[in-house]
Amino acid sequence: MAERRIRIMVAKPGLDGHDRGARILARAFRDAGYEVIYTGCHQTPEQIAAAAVQEDVDLVGLSCLSGAHGYLFPRVVELLKEKGAEDITVIGGGIIPDQDFQKLYDAGIKAIFTPGATLDSILDWIKNNLKPRE
Amino acid sequence: MGSYFSDDTVNKSQELTKKWEDEVAHSVVQSPDQKSRWSTVSDLEIKRLYTPEDIKDTDFARDIGAPGEFPYLRGNQPTGYRGRYWTFRMFSGMGSAADTNARWHMLLREGQTGLSTAFDFPTLMGYDTDSPNARGECGRCGVAIDTLDDFLTLVDKIPLDKVTTSMTINPPASVLWAMYCAAADKKGVPLSKIGGTIQNDMLKEFIAQKTFMCPPEPSVRIISDTVEFGTKYVPKWNTISISGYHIREAGSTAVQELAFTLRDGIEYVEDAIRRKGMDVDSFAPRLSFFFNSHIDFFEEICKMRAARRIWAHVMKERFHAKNPRSWWLRFHTQTAGCSLTAQQPYNNVVRTAIEALAGVLGGTQSLHTNSLDEVLALPSEHSVQIALRTQQIIAEETGVANTIDPLAGSYFIESLTNKMEEEAWQYITKIDEMGGMIAAIDKGFPQLEIADAAYRFQQQIDHNEKIMVGVNKYVTSEEQPIPTLQIDEKVEQEQLKRLADVKRRRDSRAVSADLKDLKNACITGKNVMPYCIKAVKDMATLQEICDVYREAFGEYRDPGLF
């Protein structure tokens, strides 16, 4: 049986339209051999969680530059848990002040990447930390 | 024809260049160039040396000319900045209307000469603060405006007949502008006296910035309504600011920014003529533009000079405009947010100064300088003051405003200006062949061109082919955090209370009737502006009006191209 390819969803929660980083990452993941789904902008946490479950992804990468990450990121984790999909890894990025990191980690966000993070550093993190779902 | 140099000069130049090349061929064996290929930040290849040969086909009278004369390469005004400096217009907005009003008054006290508003995401997308879509966003990226009540607070003690205001607003531009008109009315200022700009450029939202509501076609229709209304009743208002800024921030090259922005402009002019039957000279003088000033100094200057020359030709030859003011490309500039780094943020002061200088040498008429902390948060009062002072130092101390377009005639500047113009025309022609910008957007053409450029740039950074100081070179391990502005969570609670209060106080039957009338105008093709003004005066909310648009025209969903 062919090995199942890892599936990654790049998602833009909230109303923010700054999607340069999200689109660059989607390409980088695709070039690295992952299956990639990009939600496009303006998704509610509910839409993201539902799509992640439906698409059976292993990882959700959230991107937010509007400052609303404090509400949006934990909400996605919470909704995945409600759907019994807490084994989907959730990471985040964007304009996230240092002082908010701990709160997001506590809420279940596994890694946070902010401006200046290289594509390689993000790909390395995934290679070393992502466990494909059963 | 009046070529730039005589044949004799070109021949001598060729001779000298040949000799120089031979010498260089020897010397680079000893000390080779640091890089095999030299290019601008947008990857436009740059030669080692520029000579008269590079502009031998440039005709001085036809292509360069005098300031204030067609094709306006050297500026619209015959006296440049001697008559007056560009407008110092800092983009600001955060928290509540009262918070933003306080920041505006602070900036005016410090010497800012024009106002500019940033709205929060719910306002930008046509939602009220109490919408489920707005949770967590209130006041975070700009000011929250739900009703005329908020707007009146925003412009409290601002003399609307003396200060011009730019509003960075797109899908709900007609609504916010209606609030501005209604506020002026309440303050006893006639519409003929108010001046300012609504961004109101929807095509670049589909291409780059992704703040949209309805599909492209009806979005452009609402814009043509505002153009028509402004031409008739608000003659000092710039009805669109055709914006390349966001195209560049989304990762485009400088040429793409130039080409897509001007092609968007062509689309708006065509729509107003076709849909409204307007005479081009009646509205074209009130169109304005907005460019990004990125870190590659000469590329930016040349982009702005090329933009003026292309637009002059477009207006004169494509649209047969007769009024010289229709030929002018008037523009605002903002230094590049995407060039700033979260690492070593004080370096951003230097980047911004250089970018602002490029904007001034490119002949901008209005300028926003980014604050050093804008990559981390909305700017603090201290950082915005440094950013404003940067402009004041350029204007009052450096002497760069002493003479007009001082870089003109440089072999390199003129040659790069020509090159950018040529490449922009190729894009413009290609989009014409696709059937216009809306058709090109439907095909995903500009979106994917930009995505390619953004991805290429990121790879160049990752592989150290392009350098960002503090990011991939001269990195420091220990960084001191800088103080940043925090938006209190109370802002959202208080805004919700104010909105509920307005909804309780107003005459809801009048609001329902207004919204019905607006919907009817949408469907029958009547100009929406008078209906918007009536509705906001009766305290219809921003979202209530935008919901009418969504019902009448449908909603656009991001196709998620990458």
GROMACS .gro file of N, CA and C in nm, chain A residues 14-20 23-24 26-28 30-31 36 38-42 44 65-68 71-72 95 97 99 115-120, chain B residues 121-122 125 127 133 135-137 140-141 208-210 212 248-251 338 343 375-376 448 451-452 454-455 457-458 462 471 486 558 560-562:
model
  216
   14GLY      N    1  -1.027   3.496   1.032
   14GLY     CA    2  -1.059   3.636   1.057
   14GLY      C    3  -1.073   3.717   0.930
   15LEU      N    4  -1.070   3.847   0.944
   15LEU     CA    5  -1.102   3.935   0.831
   15LEU      C    6  -0.977   3.988   0.761
   16ASP      N    7  -0.862   3.958   0.816
   16ASP     CA    8  -0.736   4.008   0.763
   16ASP      C    9  -0.709   3.953   0.623
   17GLY      N   10  -0.667   4.039   0.532
   17GLY     CA   11  -0.641   3.995   0.394
   17GLY      C   12  -0.494   3.988   0.358
   18HIS      N   13  -0.406   4.008   0.455
   18HIS     CA   14  -0.262   4.004   0.426
   18HIS      C   15  -0.218   3.859   0.410
   19ASP      N   16  -0.223   3.810   0.286
   19ASP     CA   17  -0.203   3.666   0.267
   19ASP      C   18  -0.072   3.634   0.195
   20ARG      N   19   0.016   3.733   0.187
   20ARG     CA   20   0.144   3.707   0.119
   20ARG      C   21   0.218   3.590   0.182
   23ARG      N   22   0.040   3.246   0.130
   23ARG     CA   23   0.053   3.192  -0.005
   23ARG      C   24   0.196   3.143  -0.032
   24ILE      N   25   0.293   3.217   0.020
   24ILE     CA   26   0.432   3.173   0.003
   24ILE      C   27   0.451   3.038   0.072
   26ALA      N   28   0.221   2.813   0.140
   26ALA     CA   29   0.148   2.708   0.068
   26ALA      C   30   0.234   2.654  -0.046
   27ARG      N   31   0.300   2.745  -0.117
   27ARG     CA   32   0.389   2.702  -0.227
   27ARG      C   33   0.508   2.623  -0.175
   28ALA      N   34   0.565   2.672  -0.067
   28ALA     CA   35   0.683   2.605  -0.012
   28ALA      C   36   0.648   2.463   0.033
   30ARG      N   37   0.406   2.278  -0.084
   30ARG     CA   38   0.381   2.199  -0.205
   30ARG      C   39   0.514   2.156  -0.268
   31ASP      N   40   0.607   2.253  -0.276
   31ASP     CA   41   0.738   2.221  -0.335
   31ASP      C   42   0.813   2.117  -0.251
   36VAL      N   43  -0.123   2.017  -0.020
   36VAL     CA   44  -0.156   2.146   0.043
   36VAL      C   45  -0.296   2.191   0.006
   38TYR      N   46  -0.524   2.540   0.060
   38TYR     CA   47  -0.524   2.677   0.109
   38TYR      C   48  -0.668   2.726   0.112
   39THR      N   49  -0.709   2.775   0.228
   39THR     CA   50  -0.851   2.813   0.244
   39THR      C   51  -0.888   2.942   0.173
   40GLY      N   52  -0.788   3.028   0.144
   40GLY     CA   53  -0.820   3.165   0.104
   40GLY      C   54  -0.850   3.247   0.228
   41CYS      N   55  -0.869   3.377   0.207
   41CYS     CA   56  -0.888   3.469   0.321
   41CYS      C   57  -1.029   3.463   0.378
   42HIS      N   58  -1.042   3.522   0.496
   42HIS     CA   59  -1.171   3.551   0.560
   42HIS      C   60  -1.246   3.425   0.603
   44THR      N   61  -1.390   3.181   0.906
   44THR     CA   62  -1.418   3.179   1.049
   44THR      C   63  -1.350   3.056   1.109
   65LEU      N   64  -0.249   3.862   1.069
   65LEU     CA   65  -0.170   3.983   1.090
   65LEU      C   66  -0.252   4.096   1.149
   66SER      N   67  -0.376   4.068   1.185
   66SER     CA   68  -0.463   4.179   1.226
   66SER      C   69  -0.462   4.204   1.375
   67GLY      N   70  -0.397   4.117   1.452
   67GLY     CA   71  -0.399   4.135   1.598
   67GLY      C   72  -0.510   4.056   1.665
   68ALA      N   73  -0.591   3.983   1.586
   68ALA     CA   74  -0.703   3.909   1.644
   68ALA      C   75  -0.665   3.763   1.674
   71TYR      N   76  -0.792   3.564   1.995
   71TYR     CA   77  -0.922   3.498   1.994
   71TYR      C   78  -0.925   3.383   1.892
   72LEU      N   79  -0.875   3.413   1.770
   72LEU     CA   80  -0.896   3.320   1.658
   72LEU      C   81  -0.819   3.189   1.671
   95ILE      N   82   0.182   3.856   1.264
   95ILE     CA   83   0.231   3.959   1.356
   95ILE      C   84   0.182   3.922   1.495
   97PRO      N   85   0.289   3.943   1.892
   97PRO     CA   86   0.386   3.995   1.990
   97PRO      C   87   0.437   3.884   2.083
   99GLN      N   88   0.487   3.868   2.388
   99GLN     CA   89   0.416   3.847   2.516
   99GLN      C   90   0.291   3.762   2.500
  115PRO      N   91   0.764   3.728   1.163
  115PRO     CA   92   0.843   3.780   1.052
  115PRO      C   93   0.993   3.751   1.068
  116GLY      N   94   1.054   3.707   0.961
  116GLY     CA   95   1.196   3.674   0.965
  116GLY      C   96   1.221   3.524   0.970
  117ALA      N   97   1.118   3.447   1.004
  117ALA     CA   98   1.134   3.301   1.003
  117ALA      C   99   1.157   3.257   0.857
  118THR      N  100   1.255   3.171   0.835
  118THR     CA  101   1.280   3.126   0.697
  118THR      C  102   1.188   3.010   0.663
  119LEU      N  103   1.169   2.990   0.534
  119LEU     CA  104   1.088   2.875   0.490
  119LEU      C  105   1.151   2.746   0.542
  120ASP      N  106   1.285   2.740   0.535
  120ASP     CA  107   1.353   2.620   0.581
  120ASP      C  108   1.327   2.591   0.729
  255PHE      N  109  -1.066   4.603   1.064
  255PHE     CA  110  -1.110   4.507   0.962
  255PHE      C  111  -1.261   4.495   0.949
  256PRO      N  112  -1.337   4.492   1.059
  256PRO     CA  113  -1.482   4.484   1.038
  256PRO      C  114  -1.533   4.603   0.955
  259MET      N  115  -1.447   4.559   0.592
  259MET     CA  116  -1.519   4.451   0.523
  259MET      C  117  -1.671   4.470   0.526
  261TYR      N  118  -1.871   4.511   0.806
  261TYR     CA  119  -1.941   4.449   0.920
  261TYR      C  120  -1.944   4.546   1.038
  267ASN      N  121  -1.865   3.783   1.274
  267ASN     CA  122  -1.740   3.787   1.195
  267ASN      C  123  -1.638   3.886   1.252
  269ARG      N  124  -1.556   3.936   1.572
  269ARG     CA  125  -1.503   3.906   1.706
  269ARG      C  126  -1.351   3.913   1.712
  270GLY      N  127  -1.304   3.985   1.810
  270GLY     CA  128  -1.160   3.994   1.832
  270GLY      C  129  -1.091   4.099   1.746
  271GLU      N  130  -1.162   4.164   1.655
  271GLU     CA  131  -1.097   4.253   1.559
  271GLU      C  132  -1.120   4.401   1.589
  274ARG      N  133  -0.851   4.704   1.623
  274ARG     CA  134  -0.714   4.649   1.630
  274ARG      C  135  -0.624   4.699   1.517
  275CYS      N  136  -0.678   4.704   1.396
  275CYS     CA  137  -0.592   4.746   1.284
  275CYS      C  138  -0.627   4.885   1.238
  342ALA      N  139  -0.479   4.191  -0.482
  342ALA     CA  140  -0.375   4.190  -0.380
  342ALA      C  141  -0.423   4.197  -0.236
  343GLN      N  142  -0.507   4.294  -0.204
  343GLN     CA  143  -0.527   4.324  -0.063
  343GLN      C  144  -0.637   4.241   0.002
  344LYS      N  145  -0.727   4.185  -0.080
  344LYS     CA  146  -0.825   4.086  -0.034
  344LYS      C  147  -0.929   4.141   0.064
  346PHE      N  148  -1.268   4.246   0.019
  346PHE     CA  149  -1.376   4.262  -0.078
  346PHE      C  150  -1.509   4.223  -0.019
  382ARG      N  151   0.216   4.599  -0.424
  382ARG     CA  152   0.357   4.580  -0.391
  382ARG      C  153   0.373   4.506  -0.259
  383GLU      N  154   0.290   4.541  -0.161
  383GLU     CA  155   0.299   4.475  -0.030
  383GLU      C  156   0.267   4.326  -0.043
  384ALA      N  157   0.181   4.292  -0.139
  384ALA     CA  158   0.148   4.151  -0.160
  384ALA      C  159   0.261   4.076  -0.229
  385GLY      N  160   0.366   4.148  -0.266
  385GLY     CA  161   0.485   4.079  -0.316
  385GLY      C  162   0.517   4.105  -0.462
  472CYS      N  163   0.637   4.636   0.398
  472CYS     CA  164   0.695   4.502   0.387
  472CYS      C  165   0.848   4.505   0.386
  477GLN      N  166   1.311   4.243   1.344
  477GLN     CA  167   1.443   4.235   1.407
  477GLN      C  168   1.507   4.374   1.403
  509VAL      N  169   0.582   4.709   1.208
  509VAL     CA  170   0.588   4.567   1.177
  509VAL      C  171   0.545   4.484   1.299
  510LEU      N  172   0.533   4.550   1.414
  510LEU     CA  173   0.497   4.480   1.537
  510LEU      C  174   0.356   4.512   1.584
  582LEU      N  175  -0.152   3.552  -0.978
  582LEU     CA  176  -0.046   3.451  -0.986
  582LEU      C  177   0.088   3.513  -1.025
  585ALA      N  178   0.210   3.629  -0.698
  585ALA     CA  179   0.250   3.515  -0.614
  585ALA      C  180   0.387   3.462  -0.657
  586ASP      N  181   0.410   3.457  -0.788
  586ASP     CA  182   0.541   3.412  -0.837
  586ASP      C  183   0.652   3.503  -0.786
  588ALA      N  184   0.651   3.709  -0.530
  588ALA     CA  185   0.667   3.704  -0.384
  588ALA      C  186   0.746   3.580  -0.343
  589TYR      N  187   0.714   3.469  -0.406
  589TYR     CA  188   0.782   3.344  -0.373
  589TYR      C  189   0.930   3.351  -0.410
  591PHE      N  190   1.115   3.620  -0.434
  591PHE     CA  191   1.186   3.709  -0.341
  591PHE      C  192   1.216   3.638  -0.210
  592GLN      N  193   1.118   3.564  -0.158
  592GLN     CA  194   1.141   3.493  -0.031
  592GLN      C  195   1.255   3.393  -0.045
  596ASP      N  196   1.600   3.370   0.160
  596ASP     CA  197   1.640   3.248   0.229
  596ASP      C  198   1.779   3.201   0.183
  605VAL      N  199   1.804   4.033   0.936
  605VAL     CA  200   1.723   3.913   0.911
  605VAL      C  201   1.812   3.800   0.861
  620GLN      N  202  -0.072   4.887   2.278
  620GLN     CA  203  -0.166   4.776   2.297
  620GLN      C  204  -0.309   4.830   2.285
  692ASP      N  205  -1.290   3.452  -0.171
  692ASP     CA  206  -1.150   3.440  -0.214
  692ASP      C  207  -1.127   3.304  -0.280
  694GLY      N  208  -0.856   3.171  -0.329
  694GLY     CA  209  -0.743   3.106  -0.262
  694GLY      C  210  -0.633   3.061  -0.358
  695LEU      N  211  -0.599   3.145  -0.454
  695LEU     CA  212  -0.492   3.110  -0.549
  695LEU      C  213  -0.355   3.123  -0.483
  696PHE      N  214  -0.265   3.030  -0.510
  696PHE     CA  215  -0.129   3.046  -0.458
  696PHE      C  216  -0.028   2.987  -0.554
   0.00000   0.00000   0.00000
